[in-house]
Short mmCIF file of C-alpha atoms and ligand atoms in Angstrom, two decimals:
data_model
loop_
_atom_site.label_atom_id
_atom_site.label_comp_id
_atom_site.label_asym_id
_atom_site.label_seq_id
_atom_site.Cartn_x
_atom_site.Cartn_y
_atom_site.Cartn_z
CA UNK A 1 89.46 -43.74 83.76
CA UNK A 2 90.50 -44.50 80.26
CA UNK A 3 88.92 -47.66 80.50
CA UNK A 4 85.59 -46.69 82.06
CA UNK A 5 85.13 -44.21 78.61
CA UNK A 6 86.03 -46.27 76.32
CA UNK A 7 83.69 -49.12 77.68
CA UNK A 8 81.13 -46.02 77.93
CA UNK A 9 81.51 -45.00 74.49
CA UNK A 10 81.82 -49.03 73.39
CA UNK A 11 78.28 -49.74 74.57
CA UNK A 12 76.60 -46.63 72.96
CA UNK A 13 78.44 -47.88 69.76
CA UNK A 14 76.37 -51.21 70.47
CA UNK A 15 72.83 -49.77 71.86
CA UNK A 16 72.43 -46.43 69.24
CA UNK A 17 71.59 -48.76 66.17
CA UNK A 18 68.47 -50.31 68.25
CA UNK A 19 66.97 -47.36 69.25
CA UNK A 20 63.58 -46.42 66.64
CA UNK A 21 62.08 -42.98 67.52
CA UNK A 22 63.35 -39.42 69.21
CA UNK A 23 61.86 -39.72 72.57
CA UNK A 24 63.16 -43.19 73.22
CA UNK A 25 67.07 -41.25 71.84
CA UNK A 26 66.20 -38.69 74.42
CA UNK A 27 65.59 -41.17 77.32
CA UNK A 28 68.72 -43.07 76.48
CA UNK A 29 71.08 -40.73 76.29
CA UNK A 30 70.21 -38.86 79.76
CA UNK A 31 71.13 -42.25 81.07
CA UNK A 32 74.82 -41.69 79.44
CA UNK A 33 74.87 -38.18 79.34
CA UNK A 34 72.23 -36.62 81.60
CA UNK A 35 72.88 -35.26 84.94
CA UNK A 36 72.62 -38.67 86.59
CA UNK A 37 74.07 -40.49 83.80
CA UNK A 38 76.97 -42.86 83.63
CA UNK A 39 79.14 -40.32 81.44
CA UNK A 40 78.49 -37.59 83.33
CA UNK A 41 79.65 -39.80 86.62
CA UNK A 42 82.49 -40.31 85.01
CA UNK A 43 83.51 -36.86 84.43
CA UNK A 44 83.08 -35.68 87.98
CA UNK A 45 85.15 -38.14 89.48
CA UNK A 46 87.80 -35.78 87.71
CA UNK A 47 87.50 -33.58 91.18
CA UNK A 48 89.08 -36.59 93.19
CA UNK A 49 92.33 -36.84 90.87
CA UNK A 50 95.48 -35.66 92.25
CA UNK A 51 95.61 -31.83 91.33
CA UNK A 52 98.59 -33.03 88.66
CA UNK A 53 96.56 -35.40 86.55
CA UNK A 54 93.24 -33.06 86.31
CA UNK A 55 94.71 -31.52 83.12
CA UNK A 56 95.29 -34.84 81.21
CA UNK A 57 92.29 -36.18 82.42
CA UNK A 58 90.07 -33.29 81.54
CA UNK A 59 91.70 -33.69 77.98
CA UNK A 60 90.80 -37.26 77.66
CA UNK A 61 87.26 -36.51 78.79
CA UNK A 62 86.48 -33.69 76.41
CA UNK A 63 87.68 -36.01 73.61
CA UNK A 64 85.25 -38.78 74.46
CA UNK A 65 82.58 -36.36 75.03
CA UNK A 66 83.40 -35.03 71.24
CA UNK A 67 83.26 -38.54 70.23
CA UNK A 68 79.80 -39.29 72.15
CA UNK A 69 78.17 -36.00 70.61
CA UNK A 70 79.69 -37.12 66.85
CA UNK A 71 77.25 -40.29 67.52
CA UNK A 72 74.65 -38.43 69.09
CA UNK A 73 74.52 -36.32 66.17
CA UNK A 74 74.35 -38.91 63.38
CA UNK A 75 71.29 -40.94 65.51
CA UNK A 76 69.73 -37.81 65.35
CA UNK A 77 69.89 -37.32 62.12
CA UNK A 78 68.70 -40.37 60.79
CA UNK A 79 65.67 -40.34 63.47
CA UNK A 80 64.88 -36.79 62.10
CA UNK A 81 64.81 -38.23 58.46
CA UNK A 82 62.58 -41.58 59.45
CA UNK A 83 60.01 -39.25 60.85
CA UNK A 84 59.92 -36.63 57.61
CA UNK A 85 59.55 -40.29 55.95
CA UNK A 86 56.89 -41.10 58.32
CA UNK A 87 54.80 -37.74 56.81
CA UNK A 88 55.25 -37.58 53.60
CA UNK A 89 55.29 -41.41 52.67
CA UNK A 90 57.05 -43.18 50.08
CA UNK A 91 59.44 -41.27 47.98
CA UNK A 92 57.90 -39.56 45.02
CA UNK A 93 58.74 -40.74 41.51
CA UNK A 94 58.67 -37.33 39.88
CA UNK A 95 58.86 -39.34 36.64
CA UNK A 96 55.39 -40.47 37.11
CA UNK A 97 52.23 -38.61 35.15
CA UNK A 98 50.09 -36.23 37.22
CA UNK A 99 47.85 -38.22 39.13
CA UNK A 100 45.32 -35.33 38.92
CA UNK A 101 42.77 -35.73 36.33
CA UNK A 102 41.67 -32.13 35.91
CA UNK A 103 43.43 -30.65 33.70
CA UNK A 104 43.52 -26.67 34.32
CA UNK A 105 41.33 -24.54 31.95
CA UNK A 106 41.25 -20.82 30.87
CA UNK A 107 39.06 -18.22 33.70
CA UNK A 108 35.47 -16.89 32.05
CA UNK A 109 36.76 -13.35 31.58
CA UNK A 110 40.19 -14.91 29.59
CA UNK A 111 37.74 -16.70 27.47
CA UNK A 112 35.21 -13.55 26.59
CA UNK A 113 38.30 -11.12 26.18
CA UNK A 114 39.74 -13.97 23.92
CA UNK A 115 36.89 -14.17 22.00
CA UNK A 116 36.59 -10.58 21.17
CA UNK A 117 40.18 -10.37 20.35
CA UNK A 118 39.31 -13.34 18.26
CA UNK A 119 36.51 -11.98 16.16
CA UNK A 120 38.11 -8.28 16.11
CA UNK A 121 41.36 -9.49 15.09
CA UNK A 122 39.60 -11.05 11.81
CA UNK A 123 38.91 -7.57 10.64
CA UNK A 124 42.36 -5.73 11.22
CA UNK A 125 42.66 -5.11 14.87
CA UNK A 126 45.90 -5.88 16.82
CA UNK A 127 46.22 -5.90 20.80
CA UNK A 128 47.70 -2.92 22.03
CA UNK A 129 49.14 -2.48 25.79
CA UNK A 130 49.39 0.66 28.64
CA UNK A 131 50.31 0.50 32.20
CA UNK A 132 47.57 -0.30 35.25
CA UNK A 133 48.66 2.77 37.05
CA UNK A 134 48.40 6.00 34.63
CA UNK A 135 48.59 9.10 35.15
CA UNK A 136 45.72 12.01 34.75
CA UNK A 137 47.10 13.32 31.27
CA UNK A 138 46.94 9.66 29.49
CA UNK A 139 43.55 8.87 31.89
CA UNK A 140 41.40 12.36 31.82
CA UNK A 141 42.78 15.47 30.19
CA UNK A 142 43.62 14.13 26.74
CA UNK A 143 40.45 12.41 26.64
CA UNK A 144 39.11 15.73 27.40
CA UNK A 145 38.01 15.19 30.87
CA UNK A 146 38.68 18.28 32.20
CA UNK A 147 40.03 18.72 36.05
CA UNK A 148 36.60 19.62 36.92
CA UNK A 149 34.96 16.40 35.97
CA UNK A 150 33.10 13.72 38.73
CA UNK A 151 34.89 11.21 37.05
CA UNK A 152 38.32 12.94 38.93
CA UNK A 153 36.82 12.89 41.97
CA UNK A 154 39.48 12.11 44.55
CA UNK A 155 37.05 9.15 45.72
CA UNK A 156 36.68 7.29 42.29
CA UNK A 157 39.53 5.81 42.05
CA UNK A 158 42.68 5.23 44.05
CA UNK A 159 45.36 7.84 43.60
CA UNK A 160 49.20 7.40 44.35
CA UNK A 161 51.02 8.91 47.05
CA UNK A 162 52.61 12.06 45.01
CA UNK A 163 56.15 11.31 46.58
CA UNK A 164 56.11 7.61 45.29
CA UNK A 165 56.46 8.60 41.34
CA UNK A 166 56.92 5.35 39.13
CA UNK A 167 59.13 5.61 36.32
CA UNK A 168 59.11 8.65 33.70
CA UNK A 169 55.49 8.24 32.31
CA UNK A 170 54.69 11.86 33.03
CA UNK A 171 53.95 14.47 30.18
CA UNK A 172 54.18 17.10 32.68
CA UNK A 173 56.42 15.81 35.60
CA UNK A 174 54.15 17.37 38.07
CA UNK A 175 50.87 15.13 37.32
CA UNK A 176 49.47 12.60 39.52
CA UNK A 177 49.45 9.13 39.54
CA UNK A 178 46.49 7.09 39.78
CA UNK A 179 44.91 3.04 38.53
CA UNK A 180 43.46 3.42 35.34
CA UNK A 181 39.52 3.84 35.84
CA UNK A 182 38.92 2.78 31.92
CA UNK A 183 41.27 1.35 29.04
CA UNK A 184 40.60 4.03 26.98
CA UNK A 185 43.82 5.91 28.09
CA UNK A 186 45.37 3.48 25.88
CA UNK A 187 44.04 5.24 22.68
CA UNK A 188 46.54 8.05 23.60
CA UNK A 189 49.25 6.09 24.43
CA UNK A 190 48.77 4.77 21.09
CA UNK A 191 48.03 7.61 18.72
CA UNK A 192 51.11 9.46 20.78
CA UNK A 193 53.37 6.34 19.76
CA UNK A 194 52.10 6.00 16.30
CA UNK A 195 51.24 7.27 13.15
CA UNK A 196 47.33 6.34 11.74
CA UNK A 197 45.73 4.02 10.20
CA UNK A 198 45.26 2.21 13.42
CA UNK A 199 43.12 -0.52 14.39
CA UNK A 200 43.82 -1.29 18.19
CA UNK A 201 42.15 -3.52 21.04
CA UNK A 202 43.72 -3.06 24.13
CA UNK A 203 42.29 -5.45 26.60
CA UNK A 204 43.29 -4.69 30.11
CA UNK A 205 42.24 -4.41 34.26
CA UNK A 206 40.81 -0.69 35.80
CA UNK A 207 39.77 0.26 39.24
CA UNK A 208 37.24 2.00 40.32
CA UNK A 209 36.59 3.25 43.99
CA UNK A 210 33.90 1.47 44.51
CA UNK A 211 31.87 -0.85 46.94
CA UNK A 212 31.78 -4.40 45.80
CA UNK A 213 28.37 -5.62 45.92
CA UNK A 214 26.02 -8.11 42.79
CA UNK A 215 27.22 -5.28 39.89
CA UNK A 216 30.13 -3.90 41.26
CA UNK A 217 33.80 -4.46 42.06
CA UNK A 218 36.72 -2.40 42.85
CA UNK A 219 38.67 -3.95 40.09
CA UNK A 220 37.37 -5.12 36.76
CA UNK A 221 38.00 -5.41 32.94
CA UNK A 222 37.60 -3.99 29.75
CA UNK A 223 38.55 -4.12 26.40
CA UNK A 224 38.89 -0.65 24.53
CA UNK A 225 38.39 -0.71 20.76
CA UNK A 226 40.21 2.38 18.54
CA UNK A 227 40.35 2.66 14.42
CA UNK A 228 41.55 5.70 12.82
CA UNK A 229 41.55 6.53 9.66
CA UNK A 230 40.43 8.90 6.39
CA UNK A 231 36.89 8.89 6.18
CA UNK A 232 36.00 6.41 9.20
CA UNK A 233 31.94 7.13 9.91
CA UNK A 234 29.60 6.25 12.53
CA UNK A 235 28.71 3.46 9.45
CA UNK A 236 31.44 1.94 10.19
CA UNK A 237 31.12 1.54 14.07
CA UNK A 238 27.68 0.40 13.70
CA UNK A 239 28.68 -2.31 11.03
CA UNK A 240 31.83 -2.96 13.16
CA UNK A 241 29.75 -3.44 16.38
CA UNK A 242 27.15 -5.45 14.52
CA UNK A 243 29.59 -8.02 13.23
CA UNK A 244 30.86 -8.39 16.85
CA UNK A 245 27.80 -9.10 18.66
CA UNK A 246 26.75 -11.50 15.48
CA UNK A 247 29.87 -13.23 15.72
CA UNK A 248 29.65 -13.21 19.87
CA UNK A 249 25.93 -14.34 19.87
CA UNK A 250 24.65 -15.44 16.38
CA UNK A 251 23.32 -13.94 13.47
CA UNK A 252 19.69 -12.94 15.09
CA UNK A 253 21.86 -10.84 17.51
CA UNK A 254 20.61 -7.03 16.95
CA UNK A 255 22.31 -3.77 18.51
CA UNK A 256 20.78 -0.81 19.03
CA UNK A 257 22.45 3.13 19.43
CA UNK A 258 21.17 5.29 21.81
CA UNK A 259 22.61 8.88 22.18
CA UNK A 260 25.10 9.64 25.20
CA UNK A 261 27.74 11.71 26.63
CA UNK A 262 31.51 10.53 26.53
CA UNK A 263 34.10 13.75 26.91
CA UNK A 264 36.54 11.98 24.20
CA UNK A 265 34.10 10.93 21.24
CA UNK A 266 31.06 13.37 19.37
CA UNK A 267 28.83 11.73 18.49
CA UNK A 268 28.75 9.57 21.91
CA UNK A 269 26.04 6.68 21.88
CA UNK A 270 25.57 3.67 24.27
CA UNK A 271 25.08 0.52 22.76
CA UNK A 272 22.36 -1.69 23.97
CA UNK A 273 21.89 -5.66 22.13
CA UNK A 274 18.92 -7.85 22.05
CA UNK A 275 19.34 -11.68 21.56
CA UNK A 276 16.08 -13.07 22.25
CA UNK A 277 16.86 -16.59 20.71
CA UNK A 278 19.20 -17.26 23.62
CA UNK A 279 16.50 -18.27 26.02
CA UNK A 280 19.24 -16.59 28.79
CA UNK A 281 18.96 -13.50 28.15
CA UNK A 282 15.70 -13.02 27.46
CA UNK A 283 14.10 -10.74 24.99
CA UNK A 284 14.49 -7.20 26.17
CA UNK A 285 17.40 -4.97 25.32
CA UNK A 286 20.37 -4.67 27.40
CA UNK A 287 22.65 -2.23 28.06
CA UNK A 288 26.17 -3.40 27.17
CA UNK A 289 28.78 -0.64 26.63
CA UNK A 290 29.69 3.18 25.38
CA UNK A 291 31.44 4.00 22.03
CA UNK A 292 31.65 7.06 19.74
CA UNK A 293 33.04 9.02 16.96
CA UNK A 294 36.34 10.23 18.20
CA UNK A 295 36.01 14.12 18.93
CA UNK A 296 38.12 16.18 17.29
CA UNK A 297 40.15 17.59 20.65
CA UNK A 298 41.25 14.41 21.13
CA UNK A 299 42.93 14.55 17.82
CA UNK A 300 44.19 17.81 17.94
CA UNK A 301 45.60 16.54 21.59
CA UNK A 302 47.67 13.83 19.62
CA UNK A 303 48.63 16.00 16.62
CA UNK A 304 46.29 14.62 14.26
CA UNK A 305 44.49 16.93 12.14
CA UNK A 306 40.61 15.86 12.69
CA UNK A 307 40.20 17.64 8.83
CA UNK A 308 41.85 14.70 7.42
CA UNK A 309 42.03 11.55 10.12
CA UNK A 310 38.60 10.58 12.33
CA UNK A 311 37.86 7.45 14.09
CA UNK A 312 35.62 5.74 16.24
CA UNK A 313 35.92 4.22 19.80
CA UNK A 314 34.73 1.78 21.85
CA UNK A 315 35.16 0.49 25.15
CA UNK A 316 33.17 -2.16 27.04
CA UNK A 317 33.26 -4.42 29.82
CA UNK A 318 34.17 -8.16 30.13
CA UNK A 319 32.59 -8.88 33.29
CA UNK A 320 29.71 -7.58 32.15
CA UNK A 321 29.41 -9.16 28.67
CA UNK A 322 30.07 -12.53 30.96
CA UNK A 323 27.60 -12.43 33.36
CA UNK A 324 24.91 -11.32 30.57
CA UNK A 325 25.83 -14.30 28.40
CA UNK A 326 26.77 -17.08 30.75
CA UNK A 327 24.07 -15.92 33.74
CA UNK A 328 26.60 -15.48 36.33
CA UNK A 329 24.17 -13.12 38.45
CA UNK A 330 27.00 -11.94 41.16
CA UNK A 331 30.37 -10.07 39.96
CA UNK A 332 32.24 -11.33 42.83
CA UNK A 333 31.71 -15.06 41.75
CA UNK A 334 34.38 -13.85 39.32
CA UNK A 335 37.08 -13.25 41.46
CA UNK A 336 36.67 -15.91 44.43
CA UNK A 337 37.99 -18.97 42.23
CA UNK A 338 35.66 -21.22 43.43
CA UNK A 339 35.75 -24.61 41.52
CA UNK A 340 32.27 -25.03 41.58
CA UNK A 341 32.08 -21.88 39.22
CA UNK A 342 35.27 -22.52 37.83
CA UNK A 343 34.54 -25.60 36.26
CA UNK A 344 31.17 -24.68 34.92
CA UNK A 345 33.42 -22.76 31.78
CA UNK A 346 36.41 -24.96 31.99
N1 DAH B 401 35.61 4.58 28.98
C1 DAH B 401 34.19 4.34 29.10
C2 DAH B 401 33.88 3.75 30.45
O1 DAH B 401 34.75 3.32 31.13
C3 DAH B 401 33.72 3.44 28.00
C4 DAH B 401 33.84 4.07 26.65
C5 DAH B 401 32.86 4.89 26.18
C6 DAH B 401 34.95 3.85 25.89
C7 DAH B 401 32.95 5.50 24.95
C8 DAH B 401 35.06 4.46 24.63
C9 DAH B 401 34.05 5.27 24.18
O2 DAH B 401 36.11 4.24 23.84
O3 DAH B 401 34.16 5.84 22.96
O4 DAH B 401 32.72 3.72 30.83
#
């Protein structure tokens, strides 16, 4: 029997190396080991052995059959690797340059909220950060915004599950959580953490519950705009604002105030520009943000005493200075990373 194995196992030894793909391993080795295989015929002639040799014999068997699987397993192997060859092609040489001649390039809003930064930055303003998901002291009440407010409304923005509280960012420990619906929350982050004169941007993401459609989006940015000081007037948020939009849009650039409501600054105006030299945006005046004095509650809130600090505030939005300048006509063209947009700004 001896014999018969070892010629068995011999003449896989010689046949494995020919053999190219899977299937054609498969077919040859249900001719050795397969039920009608020559193996396999070996090991049931085992039954016609005299009762006393069985055990030996079984022993030998189950050794050769070890053997056969050790070269089974090795052909297998290297067919398995030949056909991952087969896919991918020659090996890479990840010493090579990029073969791909686009270089990647900054999204529209990075580039408007870098601009601002840029041109606010020039006259004393540093980037200031909060956290996405607030809570309603830092979002309404300190901005005076009482409970009672439409802006609290259950529906306009998405509030946490009160069981799932994140971290210690409560004043009260009993508030709720909810995503930011402006950046301005950051001005009391900031006047809570330090002491004035402070000239702050915070740039940053908000949520609003709302249904995406050409002018709105569920999720959008803005950049919120805080200096307080002795003796800051609504002068200096109109000179402020006017050296923005002439650095944004050139020197012909105009803004215009026109009074509003905002619960955290008194005077509240909204600001409306007019840049009729850039054949895009035509000549009328558009609507482009909110700002105000900061009202005195709001300082009290911090601990300031509104006798000897004030400030102003602004906060606008970057999709919306975007799709003014650059004529992007639909919000969501933002978000869907199409190249064809993409590469329009890159
Ligand atoms: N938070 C306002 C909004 O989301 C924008 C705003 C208005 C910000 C007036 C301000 C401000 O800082 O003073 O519509």
């Amino acid at each position: 029997m001896e014999a018969e194995l070892q010629a068995i196992l011999a003449q896989v030894e010689r046949d494995l190396p020919e053999i190219q793909t899977p299937a054609a391993f498969e077919q040859y080795r249900a001719t050795i080991s397969g039920p009608n295989g020559s193996f396999t015929a070996v090991t049931k002639t085992i039954g016609k052995l005299p009762p006393a040799e069985r055990p030996t014999a079984g022993k030998l068997i189950n050794q050769y059959k070890t053997r056969l699987q050790e070269l089974y397993d090795a052909k297998f192997a290297q067919l398995e690797e030949l056909e991952l060859q087969k896919q991918i092609g020659p090996a890479v040489d990840v010493t090579l340059p990029s073969p791909d001649p686009q270089p990647g390039s900054t999204h529209l809003i990075t580039q408007v909220r870098e601009e601002i930064c840029r041109v606010m930055r020039k006259i004393g303003f540093t980037v200031a950060d909060g956290p996405e998901i607030e809570t309603e002291y830092y979002c309404f009440d300190a901005l005076n915004t009482p409970a009672d407010h439409p802006a609290r409304d259950a529906q306009d923005t998405y509030y946490m599950d009160p069981e799932a509280r994140i971290g210690n960012v409560s004043r009260k420990g009993t508030e709720r959580y909810l995503l930011r619906t402006h950046t301005s929350s950051v001005q009391i982050r900031t006047m809570l953490s330090e002491k004035p004169p402070l000239r702050i941007l915070c740039p940053g993401r908000c949520f609003r519950r709302d249904t995406a459609d050409a002018t709105h989006s569920a999720n959008f940015h803005q950049i919120e705009a805080l200096y307080v000081d002795r003796g800051v007037t609504v002068t200096d948020l109109k000179a402020d604002l006017d050296y923005l939009f002439k650095s944004l849009l050139g020197n012909e650039a105009q803004i215009r105030f026109r009074p509003h409501y905002f619960g955290y600054t008194e005077p509240s105006f909204e600001v409306d520009f007019k840049a009729s030299h850039l054949g895009k945006v035509g000549s009328d005046w558009i609507e482009i943000m909110g700002c105000g004095m900061v009202d005195p509650t709001v300082l009290e809130e911090v601990g300031l005493d509104p006798n000897e600090w004030s400030g102003y505030a602004f906060g606008l939005g970057i999709e919306r200075i975007a799709m003014t300048l650059y004529g992007v006509d639909d919000i969501r063209y933002l978000y869907q990373n199409d190249l064809r947009l993409l590469r329009q700004f890159a």
